[in-house]
Tab-separated table of C-alpha atoms in Angstrom:
chain	number	residue	atom	x	y	z
A	13	MET	CA	-6.930	-1.707	19.155
A	14	GLU	CA	-9.888	-1.466	16.779
A	15	ASN	CA	-10.598	2.125	17.760
A	16	GLN	CA	-6.922	3.046	17.554
A	17	ASP	CA	-6.715	1.713	13.994
A	18	ALA	CA	-9.802	3.589	12.905
A	19	GLN	CA	-8.860	6.821	14.641
A	20	LEU	CA	-5.390	6.885	13.128
A	21	PHE	CA	-6.542	6.166	9.585
A	22	GLU	CA	-9.436	8.611	9.891
A	23	SER	CA	-6.940	11.276	10.945
A	24	LEU	CA	-5.159	10.539	7.659
A	25	GLY	CA	-8.343	10.998	5.618
A	26	LEU	CA	-9.324	7.330	5.249
A	27	GLN	CA	-12.632	5.723	6.120
A	28	ARG	CA	-13.223	2.283	7.559
A	29	SER	CA	-15.590	-0.265	6.055
A	30	SER	CA	-15.992	-4.019	5.543
A	31	ALA	CA	-17.537	-6.315	2.967
A	32	PRO	CA	-18.518	-9.999	2.753
A	33	THR	CA	-16.703	-12.160	0.202
A	34	ALA	CA	-17.209	-15.487	-1.542
A	35	SER	CA	-14.438	-16.987	0.619
A	36	GLY	CA	-16.653	-16.580	3.664
A	37	SER	CA	-14.480	-13.795	5.073
A	38	HIS	CA	-15.724	-10.348	5.957
A	39	VAL	CA	-12.784	-8.204	4.883
A	40	ASN	CA	-12.083	-5.108	6.962
A	41	PHE	CA	-10.450	-2.237	5.115
A	42	TYR	CA	-9.590	1.441	5.153
A	43	HIS	CA	-9.999	3.484	2.015
A	44	ARG	CA	-9.587	6.833	0.334
A	45	LEU	CA	-11.661	6.473	-2.812
A	46	PRO	CA	-13.426	9.225	-4.759
A	47	LYS	CA	-17.112	8.827	-5.574
A	48	THR	CA	-16.259	9.001	-9.261
A	49	LEU	CA	-13.124	7.144	-10.294
A	50	ASP	CA	-10.745	8.691	-12.804
A	51	LEU	CA	-9.420	5.744	-14.819
A	52	SER	CA	-6.152	7.610	-15.365
A	53	TYR	CA	-5.345	7.224	-11.658
A	54	PRO	CA	-5.218	3.594	-10.485
A	55	ILE	CA	-6.335	2.510	-7.037
A	56	LEU	CA	-3.315	1.611	-4.926
A	57	VAL	CA	-4.053	-1.564	-2.936
A	58	LEU	CA	-1.718	-1.994	0.051
A	59	ILE	CA	-1.666	-5.451	1.695
A	60	HIS	CA	0.192	-6.060	4.960
A	61	GLY	CA	2.346	-8.992	6.060
A	62	TYR	CA	2.880	-11.306	9.024
A	63	PRO	CA	2.281	-10.866	11.920
A	64	GLN	CA	0.712	-7.478	11.378
A	65	SER	CA	-2.397	-5.747	10.061
A	66	SER	CA	-3.264	-2.837	7.802
A	67	TYR	CA	-1.919	-0.600	10.586
A	68	MET	CA	1.600	-1.188	9.262
A	69	TRP	CA	0.885	1.121	6.310
A	70	ARG	CA	0.277	4.201	8.495
A	71	TYR	CA	3.555	5.919	7.566
A	72	VAL	CA	3.188	5.219	3.859
A	73	VAL	CA	-0.408	6.462	3.831
A	74	ARG	CA	0.677	9.596	5.675
A	75	SER	CA	3.477	10.304	3.176
A	76	LEU	CA	1.866	9.469	-0.164
A	77	PRO	CA	0.254	12.261	-2.210
A	78	ALA	CA	-3.303	12.841	-0.968
A	79	ASP	CA	-4.813	12.397	-4.428
A	80	ILE	CA	-3.784	8.734	-4.779
A	81	PRO	CA	-6.868	6.503	-4.321
A	82	LEU	CA	-6.132	3.954	-1.573
A	83	PHE	CA	-7.562	0.617	-0.459
A	84	VAL	CA	-5.861	-0.854	2.615
A	85	PRO	CA	-7.346	-4.201	3.780
A	86	ASP	CA	-6.683	-6.653	6.563
A	87	ILE	CA	-5.891	-10.057	5.022
A	88	PRO	CA	-8.710	-12.565	5.730
A	89	GLY	CA	-8.190	-13.837	9.274
A	90	TYR	CA	-5.765	-11.043	10.257
A	91	GLY	CA	-6.599	-7.797	12.036
A	92	LEU	CA	-10.340	-7.224	11.965
A	93	SER	CA	-11.013	-9.421	8.916
A	94	THR	CA	-12.697	-12.723	9.687
A	95	PRO	CA	-11.032	-15.937	8.470
A	96	SER	CA	-11.761	-17.479	5.101
A	97	THR	CA	-13.887	-20.629	5.153
A	98	THR	CA	-12.658	-21.845	1.755
A	99	GLY	CA	-8.885	-21.636	2.141
A	100	HIS	CA	-5.986	-19.306	2.884
A	101	ASP	CA	-3.885	-19.807	-0.237
A	102	LYS	CA	-2.828	-16.547	-1.853
A	103	ARG	CA	-5.227	-16.848	-4.780
A	104	THR	CA	-8.229	-17.304	-2.483
A	105	THR	CA	-7.259	-14.499	-0.119
A	106	GLY	CA	-6.357	-12.240	-3.039
A	107	HIS	CA	-9.710	-12.847	-4.680
A	108	ALA	CA	-11.428	-12.085	-1.362
A	109	ILE	CA	-9.631	-8.747	-1.091
A	110	LEU	CA	-10.542	-7.773	-4.658
A	111	SER	CA	-14.111	-8.953	-4.053
A	112	ALA	CA	-14.356	-6.628	-1.031
A	113	LEU	CA	-13.135	-3.731	-3.165
A	114	SER	CA	-15.596	-4.614	-5.915
A	115	THR	CA	-18.474	-4.805	-3.428
A	116	HIS	CA	-17.517	-1.489	-1.890
A	117	LEU	CA	-17.432	0.211	-5.281
A	118	GLN	CA	-20.753	-1.479	-6.171
A	119	LEU	CA	-19.376	-2.623	-9.485
A	120	SER	CA	-21.845	-4.133	-11.896
A	121	ASN	CA	-21.196	-6.541	-14.735
A	122	PRO	CA	-20.426	-6.072	-17.487
A	123	LEU	CA	-18.118	-3.136	-16.814
A	124	SER	CA	-17.642	-0.456	-19.430
A	125	ALA	CA	-13.907	-0.773	-18.777
A	126	PRO	CA	-11.722	-2.562	-16.221
A	127	ILE	CA	-10.627	-0.344	-13.343
A	128	PRO	CA	-6.849	0.187	-13.091
A	129	ILE	CA	-5.184	-0.894	-9.854
A	130	ILE	CA	-1.665	-1.237	-8.530
A	131	LEU	CA	-1.148	-4.200	-6.196
A	132	GLY	CA	1.302	-3.486	-3.396
A	133	GLY	CA	2.291	-5.740	-0.529
A	134	HIS	CA	4.819	-6.557	2.150
A	135	ASP	CA	5.668	-10.110	3.236
A	136	ARG	CA	2.477	-12.251	3.030
A	137	GLY	CA	0.728	-9.365	1.297
A	138	ALA	CA	3.474	-9.274	-1.316
A	139	ARG	CA	2.847	-12.983	-1.968
A	140	ILE	CA	-0.816	-12.228	-2.589
A	141	CYS	CA	0.205	-9.519	-5.063
A	142	GLN	CA	2.644	-11.867	-6.791
A	143	ARG	CA	-0.041	-14.540	-7.120
A	144	LEU	CA	-2.679	-12.222	-8.582
A	145	ALA	CA	-0.239	-10.547	-10.976
A	146	THR	CA	1.104	-13.915	-12.129
A	147	ASP	CA	-2.404	-15.280	-12.686
A	148	LEU	CA	-2.848	-12.623	-15.354
A	149	SER	CA	-0.225	-14.431	-17.453
A	150	ILE	CA	-2.331	-17.603	-17.613
A	151	PRO	CA	-3.668	-17.942	-21.197
A	152	GLY	CA	-7.351	-17.247	-21.755
A	153	PRO	CA	-9.853	-14.894	-20.114
A	154	PRO	CA	-9.007	-13.813	-16.547
A	155	SER	CA	-10.890	-15.284	-13.608
A	156	ALA	CA	-14.107	-13.573	-12.549
A	157	ALA	CA	-12.292	-12.048	-9.569
A	158	LEU	CA	-9.681	-10.427	-11.833
A	159	ALA	CA	-11.912	-9.508	-14.770
A	160	ALA	CA	-13.002	-6.202	-13.241
A	161	TRP	CA	-9.443	-4.982	-12.833
A	162	ASP	CA	-6.676	-3.698	-15.034
A	163	VAL	CA	-3.591	-4.516	-12.968
A	164	VAL	CA	-1.119	-1.908	-14.165
A	165	GLY	CA	1.603	-2.356	-11.566
A	166	THR	CA	2.898	-4.532	-8.752
A	167	VAL	CA	4.900	-3.518	-5.670
A	168	ILE	CA	6.760	-6.304	-3.842
A	169	LEU	CA	8.439	-5.588	-0.499
A	170	ASP	CA	11.037	-7.866	1.111
A	171	ILE	CA	10.241	-11.384	-0.016
A	172	MET	CA	11.709	-14.103	-2.180
A	173	PRO	CA	9.409	-16.443	-4.134
A	174	VAL	CA	7.866	-19.149	-1.960
A	175	THR	CA	9.671	-22.025	-3.690
A	176	THR	CA	12.989	-20.221	-3.184
A	177	GLN	CA	12.220	-19.821	0.515
A	178	TRP	CA	11.459	-23.513	0.949
A	179	SER	CA	14.548	-24.575	-1.006
A	180	SER	CA	16.765	-22.398	1.188
A	181	LEU	CA	15.850	-24.470	4.253
A	182	ALA	CA	18.489	-26.961	3.080
A	183	ASN	CA	21.008	-24.438	4.450
A	184	PRO	CA	21.183	-24.925	8.260
A	185	ILE	CA	21.791	-21.233	8.947
A	186	PHE	CA	18.848	-20.203	6.763
A	187	ALA	CA	16.691	-22.898	8.325
A	188	ARG	CA	17.383	-21.562	11.804
A	189	SER	CA	16.490	-17.983	10.877
A	190	THR	CA	13.304	-19.030	9.075
A	191	PHE	CA	12.243	-21.803	11.468
A	192	HIS	CA	8.731	-20.367	11.549
A	193	TRP	CA	8.013	-21.515	7.990
A	194	PRO	CA	7.761	-25.259	8.733
A	195	PHE	CA	6.531	-24.594	12.284
A	196	LEU	CA	3.554	-22.434	11.307
A	197	ALA	CA	2.803	-24.672	8.318
A	198	ASN	CA	1.764	-27.355	10.824
A	199	ALA	CA	-1.280	-25.280	11.714
A	200	ALA	CA	-3.089	-27.845	13.866
A	201	LEU	CA	-0.029	-28.136	16.126
A	202	ALA	CA	1.372	-24.605	15.941
A	203	THR	CA	-1.917	-22.905	16.848
A	204	PRO	CA	-2.351	-24.362	20.354
A	205	MET	CA	1.371	-24.010	21.052
A	206	ILE	CA	1.324	-20.294	20.198
A	207	VAL	CA	-1.901	-19.767	22.146
A	208	ALA	CA	-0.332	-21.486	25.169
A	209	TYR	CA	2.801	-19.328	24.838
A	210	GLY	CA	0.622	-16.246	24.446
A	211	GLY	CA	-0.385	-15.045	20.986
A	212	GLY	CA	0.422	-11.428	21.793
A	213	LYS	CA	3.835	-12.304	23.239
A	214	TRP	CA	4.628	-14.498	20.222
A	215	CYS	CA	3.670	-11.673	17.882
A	216	GLN	CA	5.906	-9.135	19.599
A	217	ASP	CA	8.814	-11.556	19.985
A	218	ILE	CA	8.776	-12.513	16.312
A	219	ILE	CA	8.623	-8.875	15.179
A	220	LEU	CA	11.586	-7.972	17.383
A	221	ARG	CA	13.476	-10.973	15.974
A	222	TRP	CA	13.145	-9.669	12.405
A	223	ALA	CA	13.413	-5.912	12.963
A	224	SER	CA	16.625	-3.910	13.057
A	225	LYS	CA	17.997	-2.775	16.400
A	226	GLY	CA	18.441	0.916	15.616
A	227	ALA	CA	16.309	3.809	14.454
A	228	GLY	CA	14.203	1.492	12.310
A	229	LEU	CA	12.971	-0.341	15.388
A	230	GLU	CA	12.019	2.897	17.109
A	231	SER	CA	10.087	3.915	14.017
A	232	LEU	CA	8.300	0.565	14.002
A	233	ARG	CA	7.395	0.876	17.698
A	234	ALA	CA	5.755	4.290	17.255
A	235	ASP	CA	1.981	4.739	17.507
A	236	ASP	CA	1.812	1.731	19.887
A	237	ALA	CA	2.219	-0.548	16.868
A	238	LEU	CA	3.493	-3.564	18.805
A	239	ALA	CA	0.514	-3.358	21.156
A	240	VAL	CA	-1.870	-3.106	18.202
A	241	TYR	CA	-0.455	-6.221	16.534
A	242	ALA	CA	-0.227	-8.133	19.818
A	243	GLY	CA	-3.840	-7.275	20.565
A	244	TYR	CA	-4.980	-8.997	17.393
A	245	PHE	CA	-2.740	-12.022	17.980
A	246	ALA	CA	-4.273	-12.453	21.411
A	247	LYS	CA	-7.243	-13.889	19.490
A	248	GLU	CA	-6.958	-17.602	18.754
A	249	SER	CA	-8.784	-17.097	15.448
A	250	VAL	CA	-6.015	-14.783	14.227
A	251	VAL	CA	-3.305	-17.226	15.298
A	252	ARG	CA	-5.071	-20.073	13.493
A	253	ALA	CA	-5.737	-18.110	10.303
A	254	SER	CA	-2.114	-16.966	10.139
A	255	CYS	CA	-0.944	-20.569	10.552
A	256	ASP	CA	-3.390	-21.636	7.838
A	257	ASP	CA	-1.780	-18.957	5.677
A	258	TYR	CA	1.650	-20.558	6.117
A	259	GLU	CA	0.255	-24.052	5.678
A	260	ALA	CA	-1.124	-22.991	2.307
A	261	GLY	CA	2.352	-21.646	1.569
A	262	SER	CA	3.720	-25.156	1.948
A	263	ASN	CA	1.027	-26.655	-0.235
A	264	GLU	CA	-1.174	-24.816	-2.760
A	265	ASP	CA	1.035	-21.738	-3.077
A	266	ALA	CA	4.183	-23.759	-3.696
A	267	VAL	CA	2.384	-26.018	-6.187
A	268	MET	CA	1.015	-23.064	-8.143
A	269	GLU	CA	4.391	-21.337	-8.252
A	270	THR	CA	6.088	-24.505	-9.488
A	271	GLU	CA	3.470	-24.836	-12.237
A	272	ASP	CA	4.075	-21.205	-13.186
A	273	GLN	CA	7.806	-21.771	-13.524
A	274	GLU	CA	7.322	-24.886	-15.637
A	275	ALA	CA	4.917	-22.999	-17.923
A	276	GLY	CA	7.109	-19.884	-18.173
A	277	ARG	CA	4.598	-17.673	-16.387
A	278	GLY	CA	5.421	-14.747	-14.117
A	279	ILE	CA	4.495	-11.213	-13.162
A	280	GLY	CA	3.809	-9.356	-16.382
A	281	THR	CA	3.137	-5.869	-15.038
A	282	ASP	CA	5.565	-3.069	-14.306
A	283	THR	CA	7.056	-4.049	-10.956
A	284	LEU	CA	8.796	-2.274	-8.099
A	285	LEU	CA	10.778	-4.656	-5.886
A	286	MET	CA	12.352	-3.339	-2.685
A	287	PHE	CA	14.307	-5.366	-0.136
A	288	SER	CA	16.322	-4.929	3.055
A	289	LYS	CA	20.003	-5.292	2.270
A	290	ASP	CA	20.871	-6.321	5.823
A	291	TYR	CA	17.994	-8.794	6.239
A	292	LEU	CA	16.762	-10.465	3.053
A	293	GLY	CA	19.761	-9.278	1.070
A	294	SER	CA	22.176	-10.879	3.517
A	295	ARG	CA	20.837	-14.331	2.602
A	296	TYR	CA	19.847	-14.061	-1.045
A	297	ASP	CA	20.957	-12.515	-4.300
A	298	VAL	CA	17.573	-10.837	-4.553
A	299	PRO	CA	17.753	-9.440	-8.124
A	300	THR	CA	18.989	-12.731	-9.582
A	301	GLY	CA	16.524	-14.744	-7.518
A	302	TRP	CA	13.558	-12.879	-8.956
A	303	LYS	CA	14.703	-13.003	-12.580
A	304	SER	CA	12.571	-15.963	-13.683
A	305	PHE	CA	9.514	-14.863	-11.712
A	306	VAL	CA	9.006	-11.595	-13.603
A	307	MET	CA	8.326	-11.684	-17.342
A	308	GLU	CA	10.986	-10.224	-19.619
A	309	THR	CA	8.371	-7.861	-21.047
A	310	ALA	CA	7.802	-6.251	-17.637
A	311	ASP	CA	9.616	-3.133	-16.495
A	312	LEU	CA	11.301	-4.263	-13.258
A	313	LYS	CA	12.845	-1.818	-10.796
A	314	ILE	CA	14.812	-3.250	-7.870
A	315	GLY	CA	16.157	-1.314	-4.912
A	316	GLY	CA	17.829	-2.343	-1.676
A	317	VAL	CA	17.514	-0.407	1.584
A	318	ALA	CA	20.433	-0.497	4.026
A	319	GLY	CA	20.405	-0.323	7.797
A	320	VAL	CA	16.935	-1.737	8.407
A	321	GLY	CA	15.286	-5.064	9.092
A	322	HIS	CA	12.369	-6.845	7.502
A	323	PHE	CA	9.595	-4.306	8.096
A	324	LEU	CA	10.374	-1.787	5.364
A	325	PRO	CA	7.120	0.240	5.461
A	326	GLU	CA	7.707	0.987	9.159
A	327	GLU	CA	11.497	0.922	9.433
A	328	ALA	CA	12.218	2.803	6.198
A	329	PRO	CA	8.944	4.656	5.530
A	330	GLU	CA	10.532	7.607	3.734
A	331	GLU	CA	12.345	5.417	1.207
A	332	VAL	CA	9.313	3.198	0.631
A	333	SER	CA	6.895	6.100	0.283
A	334	GLU	CA	9.198	7.959	-2.104
A	335	GLN	CA	9.750	4.945	-4.356
A	336	VAL	CA	6.081	3.934	-4.363
A	337	ALA	CA	5.030	7.494	-5.231
A	338	LEU	CA	7.548	7.648	-8.092
A	339	PHE	CA	6.442	4.245	-9.348
A	340	TYR	CA	2.800	5.338	-9.177
A	341	GLN	CA	3.477	8.476	-11.217
A	342	GLU	CA	5.372	6.490	-13.853
A	343	VAL	CA	2.420	4.122	-14.185
A	344	VAL	CA	0.016	7.069	-14.485
A	345	GLN	CA	2.131	8.557	-17.262
A	346	LYS	CA	1.989	5.258	-19.172
A	347	ILE	CA	-1.799	5.058	-18.741
A	348	LYS	CA	-2.219	8.576	-20.111
A	349	ALA	CA	0.186	7.862	-22.980
A	350	ARG	CA	-1.777	4.848	-24.123
A	351	GLY	CA	-4.981	6.893	-24.128
């Protein structure tokens, strides 16, 4: 699976590398970064979701304009990234990802100017993006992990805020369809149960549960994707780290989001939010549900995609790539306008 990942991304003009981070994780990533950065063109960071790896972005990478700088990591503990030793909450994993990018670029402090980036994510990756973008609205200087970056945009694919997800479990139908949230959040119990069931089988079964049954599923299956993801989930360390991820979602992530809401904080950057009308949109009023989680000063674009399941970057790659490219160009125009 490792060679297949690398070969595919290399065929698309990306290189593979890894970097140690303060969280204890060695973050694996694929990148298309020029030797000299043009600060008018932000780095697009694409972070995958559960139960996948950076491989899920293959269609989007293939379709985006070749001059967009890209950084495509495996979340700590997923894919080829080793688990964090300090926690799997979205702030910690987000800082680890940005630390890997900083190390790769050999950034030194102090910087002459923060480097512009757009944070983009699907599922768990989208939660990391939400956390980092929201942290920028906390009064005072940004954390050391964020200080090097000028976050100029956020792309969120097919999630509702974590507190909304937990609250929806009061609905029996919702609880049945999202049973994995409380199950995986009991990491010490869920890990051996999934390993006994077969991590690879669990991974494939859960993907097929959430995907559409038509052309979107065939698109998702291409390039041996299910085998790639199952290969990673055959490792107990990946199963455990992914459960730790969900456990943090029931604890630190939910606490931080509640504190944000009480303090009136939210995503303050221009934001593109895309969701599956027949999956997420069938259970939530997505635009209304996000209203208090994005600052009124932010330019928010929301679009639903019909006829597909949860895995938008693989089931609806043309729509996602087109909207992300348009969003990127709009952000670039704003950067150039501000001088």
